Amino acid sequence: MKAANKQLAEWDAELNQLHERNGDLGLKVQMLEQELKEVRRDREESKNSAPTVAEFPEPADLLNQLKARRKKSGANLADMEVVLEILGTDGSEI
């Protein structure tokens, strides 16, 4: 009988430890869920506040502006297209 009581007491202690651990894990899950919500919210805010893509003139207009400012410029239309590509657009989106 003493052995059975001792075994029951050990199981009871083990069960209490498991309940404690389970509670800790549940709390950790809640904390991680809250952190995930915050990260998602911050990400949305960042996405919404991100600067829009700059709008550039057409390559021909850009070349004309350059020629107006620097009459002896050796740049041509192909050069302006490359410049706009480097800046992230080919000029056709405008």
Coordinates of N, CA, C and O in Angstrom, one line a residue:
M1 N 0.8 -1.2 0.0 CA 0.0 0.0 0.0 C 0.9 1.3 0.0 O 0.6 2.2 -0.7
K2 N 2.0 1.2 0.8 CA 2.9 2.4 0.8 C 3.5 2.6 -0.5 O 3.7 3.7 -1.0
A3 N 3.8 1.5 -1.2 CA 4.4 1.6 -2.6 C 3.4 2.3 -3.5 O 3.8 3.1 -4.4
A4 N 2.2 1.9 -3.4 CA 1.2 2.4 -4.3 C 1.0 3.9 -4.0 O 0.8 4.7 -5.0
N5 N 0.9 4.3 -2.8 CA 0.8 5.7 -2.4 C 2.0 6.5 -2.9 O 1.8 7.6 -3.3
K6 N 3.2 5.9 -2.7 CA 4.4 6.6 -3.2 C 4.3 6.8 -4.7 O 4.6 7.9 -5.2
Q7 N 3.9 5.8 -5.4 CA 3.8 5.9 -6.9 C 2.8 6.9 -7.3 O 3.0 7.7 -8.2
L8 N 1.6 6.9 -6.6 CA 0.6 7.9 -6.8 C 1.1 9.4 -6.6 O 0.8 10.3 -7.3
A9 N 1.9 9.5 -5.5 CA 2.4 10.8 -5.1 C 3.4 11.3 -6.2 O 3.4 12.5 -6.6
E10 N 4.2 10.3 -6.7 CA 5.2 10.7 -7.8 C 4.4 11.1 -9.1 O 4.8 12.1 -9.7
W11 N 3.4 10.3 -9.4 CA 2.6 10.7 -10.6 C 1.9 12.0 -10.4 O 1.8 12.8 -11.4
D12 N 1.4 12.3 -9.2 CA 0.8 13.5 -8.9 C 1.8 14.7 -9.1 O 1.4 15.7 -9.7
A13 N 3.0 14.5 -8.6 CA 4.0 15.6 -8.7 C 4.4 15.8 -10.2 O 4.5 16.9 -10.7
E14 N 4.5 14.6 -10.9 CA 4.8 14.7 -12.4 C 3.7 15.4 -13.1 O 3.9 16.3 -14.0
L15 N 2.5 15.1 -12.8 CA 1.3 15.7 -13.4 C 1.3 17.2 -13.1 O 1.0 18.0 -14.0
N16 N 1.6 17.6 -11.9 CA 1.6 19.0 -11.6 C 2.7 19.7 -12.4 O 2.5 20.9 -12.9
Q17 N 3.9 19.1 -12.6 CA 4.9 19.7 -13.4 C 4.5 19.8 -14.8 O 4.8 20.9 -15.5
L18 N 3.8 18.8 -15.3 CA 3.3 18.9 -16.7 C 2.3 20.0 -16.9 O 2.3 20.8 -17.9
H19 N 1.4 20.2 -15.9 CA 0.4 21.3 -15.9 C 1.1 22.6 -15.9 O 0.8 23.6 -16.6
E20 N 2.1 22.7 -15.1 CA 2.9 24.0 -14.9 C 3.6 24.3 -16.3 O 3.5 25.4 -16.8
R21 N 4.2 23.3 -16.8 CA 4.9 23.4 -18.1 C 3.9 23.8 -19.2 O 4.2 24.7 -20.0
N22 N 2.8 23.1 -19.2 CA 1.8 23.4 -20.2 C 1.3 24.9 -20.1 O 1.1 25.6 -21.1
G23 N 1.1 25.3 -18.9 CA 0.7 26.7 -18.6 C 1.7 27.7 -19.1 O 1.4 28.7 -19.8
D24 N 3.0 27.4 -18.9 CA 4.1 28.2 -19.3 C 4.1 28.3 -20.9 O 4.3 29.3 -21.5
L25 N 3.9 27.1 -21.5 CA 3.9 27.1 -23.0 C 2.7 27.8 -23.5 O 2.8 28.5 -24.5
G26 N 1.6 27.7 -22.9 CA 0.4 28.5 -23.3 C 0.6 30.0 -23.2 O 0.3 30.7 -24.2
L27 N 1.3 30.4 -22.2 CA 1.6 31.8 -22.0 C 2.6 32.3 -23.1 O 2.4 33.3 -23.7
K28 N 3.5 31.4 -23.4 CA 4.5 31.7 -24.4 C 3.9 31.9 -25.8 O 4.2 32.8 -26.5
V29 N 2.9 30.9 -26.0 CA 2.2 31.0 -27.3 C 1.4 32.3 -27.4 O 1.4 33.0 -28.5
Q30 N 0.8 32.7 -26.3 CA 0.0 34.0 -26.4 C 1.0 35.2 -26.6 O 0.6 36.0 -27.4
M31 N 2.1 35.1 -26.0 CA 3.1 36.2 -26.2 C 3.6 36.3 -27.6 O 3.7 37.3 -28.2
L32 N 3.8 35.1 -28.2 CA 4.3 35.0 -29.6 C 3.2 35.5 -30.5 O 3.5 36.1 -31.5
E33 N 2.0 35.1 -30.3 CA 0.8 35.5 -31.1 C 0.7 37.1 -31.1 O 0.5 37.7 -32.1
Q34 N 0.9 37.6 -29.9 CA 0.8 39.1 -29.8 C 1.9 39.8 -30.5 O 1.7 40.7 -31.2
E35 N 3.1 39.2 -30.4 CA 4.3 39.7 -31.1 C 4.1 39.7 -32.6 O 4.4 40.6 -33.4
L36 N 3.5 38.5 -33.1 CA 3.2 38.4 -34.5 C 2.2 39.4 -35.0 O 2.4 40.0 -36.1
K37 N 1.2 39.7 -34.2 CA 0.2 40.7 -34.6 C 0.9 42.1 -34.7 O 0.6 42.8 -35.6
E38 N 1.8 42.4 -33.7 CA 2.5 43.7 -33.8 C 3.4 43.8 -35.0 O 3.4 44.8 -35.6
V39 N 4.1 42.7 -35.3 CA 5.0 42.7 -36.5 C 4.1 42.9 -37.7 O 4.5 43.7 -38.6
R40 N 3.0 42.2 -37.8 CA 2.2 42.3 -39.0 C 1.6 43.8 -39.1 O 1.6 44.3 -40.2
R41 N 1.2 44.3 -38.0 CA 0.7 45.7 -38.0 C 1.8 46.7 -38.4 O 1.6 47.5 -39.3
D42 N 3.0 46.5 -37.9 CA 4.1 47.4 -38.2 C 4.5 47.2 -39.7 O 4.8 48.2 -40.4
R43 N 4.4 46.0 -40.2 CA 4.7 45.7 -41.6 C 3.7 46.5 -42.5 O 4.1 47.1 -43.5
E44 N 2.4 46.4 -42.2 CA 1.4 47.1 -42.9 C 1.6 48.6 -42.9 O 1.5 49.2 -44.0
E45 N 1.9 49.1 -41.7 CA 2.2 50.5 -41.6 C 3.4 50.9 -42.5 O 3.4 52.0 -43.2
S46 N 4.4 50.1 -42.5 CA 5.6 50.4 -43.3 C 5.3 50.3 -44.8 O 5.8 51.2 -45.6
K47 N 4.5 49.3 -45.1 CA 4.1 49.2 -46.5 C 3.3 50.4 -47.0 O 3.5 50.9 -48.1
N48 N 2.4 50.9 -46.1 CA 1.5 52.0 -46.5 C 2.3 53.3 -46.5 O 1.9 54.2 -47.2
S49 N 3.4 53.4 -45.7 CA 4.1 54.7 -45.7 C 5.3 54.6 -46.6 O 6.1 55.6 -46.6
A50 N 5.5 53.6 -47.3 CA 6.7 53.5 -48.2 C 6.6 54.5 -49.3 O 5.5 54.7 -49.8
P51 N 7.7 55.1 -49.6 CA 7.6 56.1 -50.7 C 7.2 55.5 -52.0 O 7.6 54.3 -52.3
T52 N 6.5 56.2 -52.8 CA 6.1 55.7 -54.1 C 7.2 55.8 -55.1 O 8.2 56.6 -54.9
V53 N 7.2 55.1 -56.2 CA 8.2 55.1 -57.2 C 8.2 56.5 -57.8 O 7.1 57.1 -58.1
A54 N 9.3 57.1 -58.0 CA 9.4 58.4 -58.6 C 9.0 58.3 -60.0 O 9.2 57.3 -60.7
E55 N 8.4 59.4 -60.5 CA 7.9 59.4 -61.9 C 8.9 60.2 -62.7 O 9.3 61.4 -62.3
F56 N 9.4 59.7 -63.7 CA 10.4 60.3 -64.6 C 9.8 60.7 -65.9 O 8.8 60.0 -66.4
P57 N 10.4 61.7 -66.5 CA 9.8 62.1 -67.9 C 10.2 61.0 -68.9 O 11.0 60.1 -68.7
E58 N 9.6 61.1 -70.0 CA 9.9 60.2 -71.2 C 11.3 60.5 -71.5 O 11.9 61.6 -71.4
P59 N 12.0 59.4 -72.1 CA 13.4 59.6 -72.5 C 13.7 60.8 -73.4 O 14.6 61.6 -73.2
A60 N 12.8 61.0 -74.4 CA 12.9 62.1 -75.3 C 12.8 63.5 -74.6 O 13.6 64.4 -74.9
D61 N 11.9 63.6 -73.7 CA 11.7 64.8 -72.9 C 12.9 65.1 -72.0 O 13.4 66.2 -71.9
L62 N 13.5 64.0 -71.4 CA 14.6 64.1 -70.6 C 15.8 64.6 -71.4 O 16.6 65.5 -71.0
L63 N 16.0 64.0 -72.6 CA 17.1 64.5 -73.5 C 16.9 65.9 -73.9 O 17.9 66.7 -73.9
N64 N 15.7 66.3 -74.2 CA 15.4 67.7 -74.6 C 15.8 68.7 -73.4 O 16.4 69.7 -73.6
Q65 N 15.4 68.3 -72.2 CA 15.8 69.1 -71.0 C 17.3 69.2 -70.9 O 17.8 70.3 -70.5
L66 N 18.0 68.1 -71.1 CA 19.4 68.1 -71.0 C 20.1 69.0 -72.0 O 20.9 69.8 -71.7
K67 N 19.6 68.9 -73.3 CA 20.1 69.7 -74.4 C 19.8 71.2 -74.1 O 20.6 72.0 -74.5
A68 N 18.7 71.5 -73.5 CA 18.4 72.9 -73.2 C 19.4 73.4 -72.1 O 19.7 74.6 -72.2
R69 N 19.8 72.6 -71.2 CA 20.7 73.1 -70.1 C 22.2 73.0 -70.6 O 23.0 73.8 -70.1
R70 N 22.5 72.0 -71.4 CA 23.9 71.8 -71.8 C 23.9 71.5 -73.3 O 23.8 70.4 -73.7
K71 N 24.0 72.6 -74.0 CA 23.9 72.6 -75.4 C 24.9 71.6 -76.1 O 24.5 71.0 -77.1
K72 N 26.1 71.5 -75.5 CA 27.1 70.7 -76.2 C 27.1 69.2 -75.6 O 28.0 68.5 -75.9
S73 N 26.1 68.8 -74.9 CA 26.0 67.5 -74.4 C 26.0 66.4 -75.5 O 25.4 66.6 -76.5
G74 N 26.8 65.4 -75.3 CA 26.9 64.3 -76.4 C 25.9 63.2 -76.1 O 26.0 62.2 -76.8
A75 N 25.1 63.4 -75.1 CA 24.1 62.3 -74.8 C 23.1 62.2 -76.0 O 22.7 63.2 -76.6
N76 N 22.6 61.0 -76.1 CA 21.5 60.8 -77.1 C 20.3 60.1 -76.5 O 20.3 59.8 -75.3
L77 N 19.3 59.8 -77.3 CA 18.1 59.2 -76.7 C 18.4 57.8 -76.1 O 17.8 57.5 -75.0
A78 N 19.3 57.0 -76.7 CA 19.6 55.7 -76.1 C 20.3 55.9 -74.7 O 20.0 55.1 -73.8
D79 N 21.1 56.9 -74.6 CA 21.7 57.2 -73.3 C 20.6 57.5 -72.2 O 20.7 57.1 -71.1
M80 N 19.6 58.3 -72.6 CA 18.5 58.7 -71.7 C 17.7 57.5 -71.3 O 17.3 57.3 -70.1
E81 N 17.5 56.6 -72.2 CA 16.8 55.3 -71.9 C 17.6 54.5 -70.9 O 17.0 54.0 -69.9
V82 N 18.9 54.4 -71.0 CA 19.7 53.7 -70.1 C 19.7 54.4 -68.7 O 19.6 53.7 -67.7
V83 N 19.8 55.7 -68.7 CA 19.7 56.4 -67.4 C 18.4 56.1 -66.7 O 18.4 55.8 -65.5
L84 N 17.3 56.1 -67.4 CA 16.0 55.8 -66.8 C 15.9 54.4 -66.3 O 15.3 54.1 -65.3
E85 N 16.5 53.5 -67.1 CA 16.6 52.1 -66.6 C 17.3 52.0 -65.3 O 16.9 51.3 -64.4
I86 N 18.5 52.7 -65.3 CA 19.3 52.6 -64.0 C 18.5 53.2 -62.9 O 18.5 52.7 -61.8
L87 N 17.7 54.2 -63.1 CA 16.9 54.8 -62.0 C 15.6 54.0 -61.7 O 14.9 54.3 -60.8
G88 N 15.4 53.0 -62.5 CA 14.3 52.0 -62.1 C 13.1 52.1 -63.0 O 12.0 51.5 -62.7
T89 N 13.1 52.8 -64.1 CA 12.0 52.8 -65.0 C 12.5 53.0 -66.4 O 13.6 53.5 -66.6
D90 N 11.7 52.6 -67.4 CA 12.2 52.8 -68.8 C 11.5 54.0 -69.4 O 11.6 54.2 -70.6
G91 N 10.7 54.7 -68.6 CA 10.1 55.9 -69.1 C 8.7 55.6 -69.7 O 8.0 56.5 -70.0
S92 N 8.4 54.4 -70.0 CA 7.1 54.0 -70.6 C 5.9 54.0 -69.7 O 4.8 53.8 -70.1
E93 N 6.2 54.1 -68.4 CA 5.2 53.9 -67.4 C 4.4 55.3 -67.2 O 3.4 55.3 -66.5
I94 N 4.9 56.3 -67.7 CA 4.4 57.7 -67.5 C 3.3 57.9 -68.5 O 3.4 57.6 -69.6

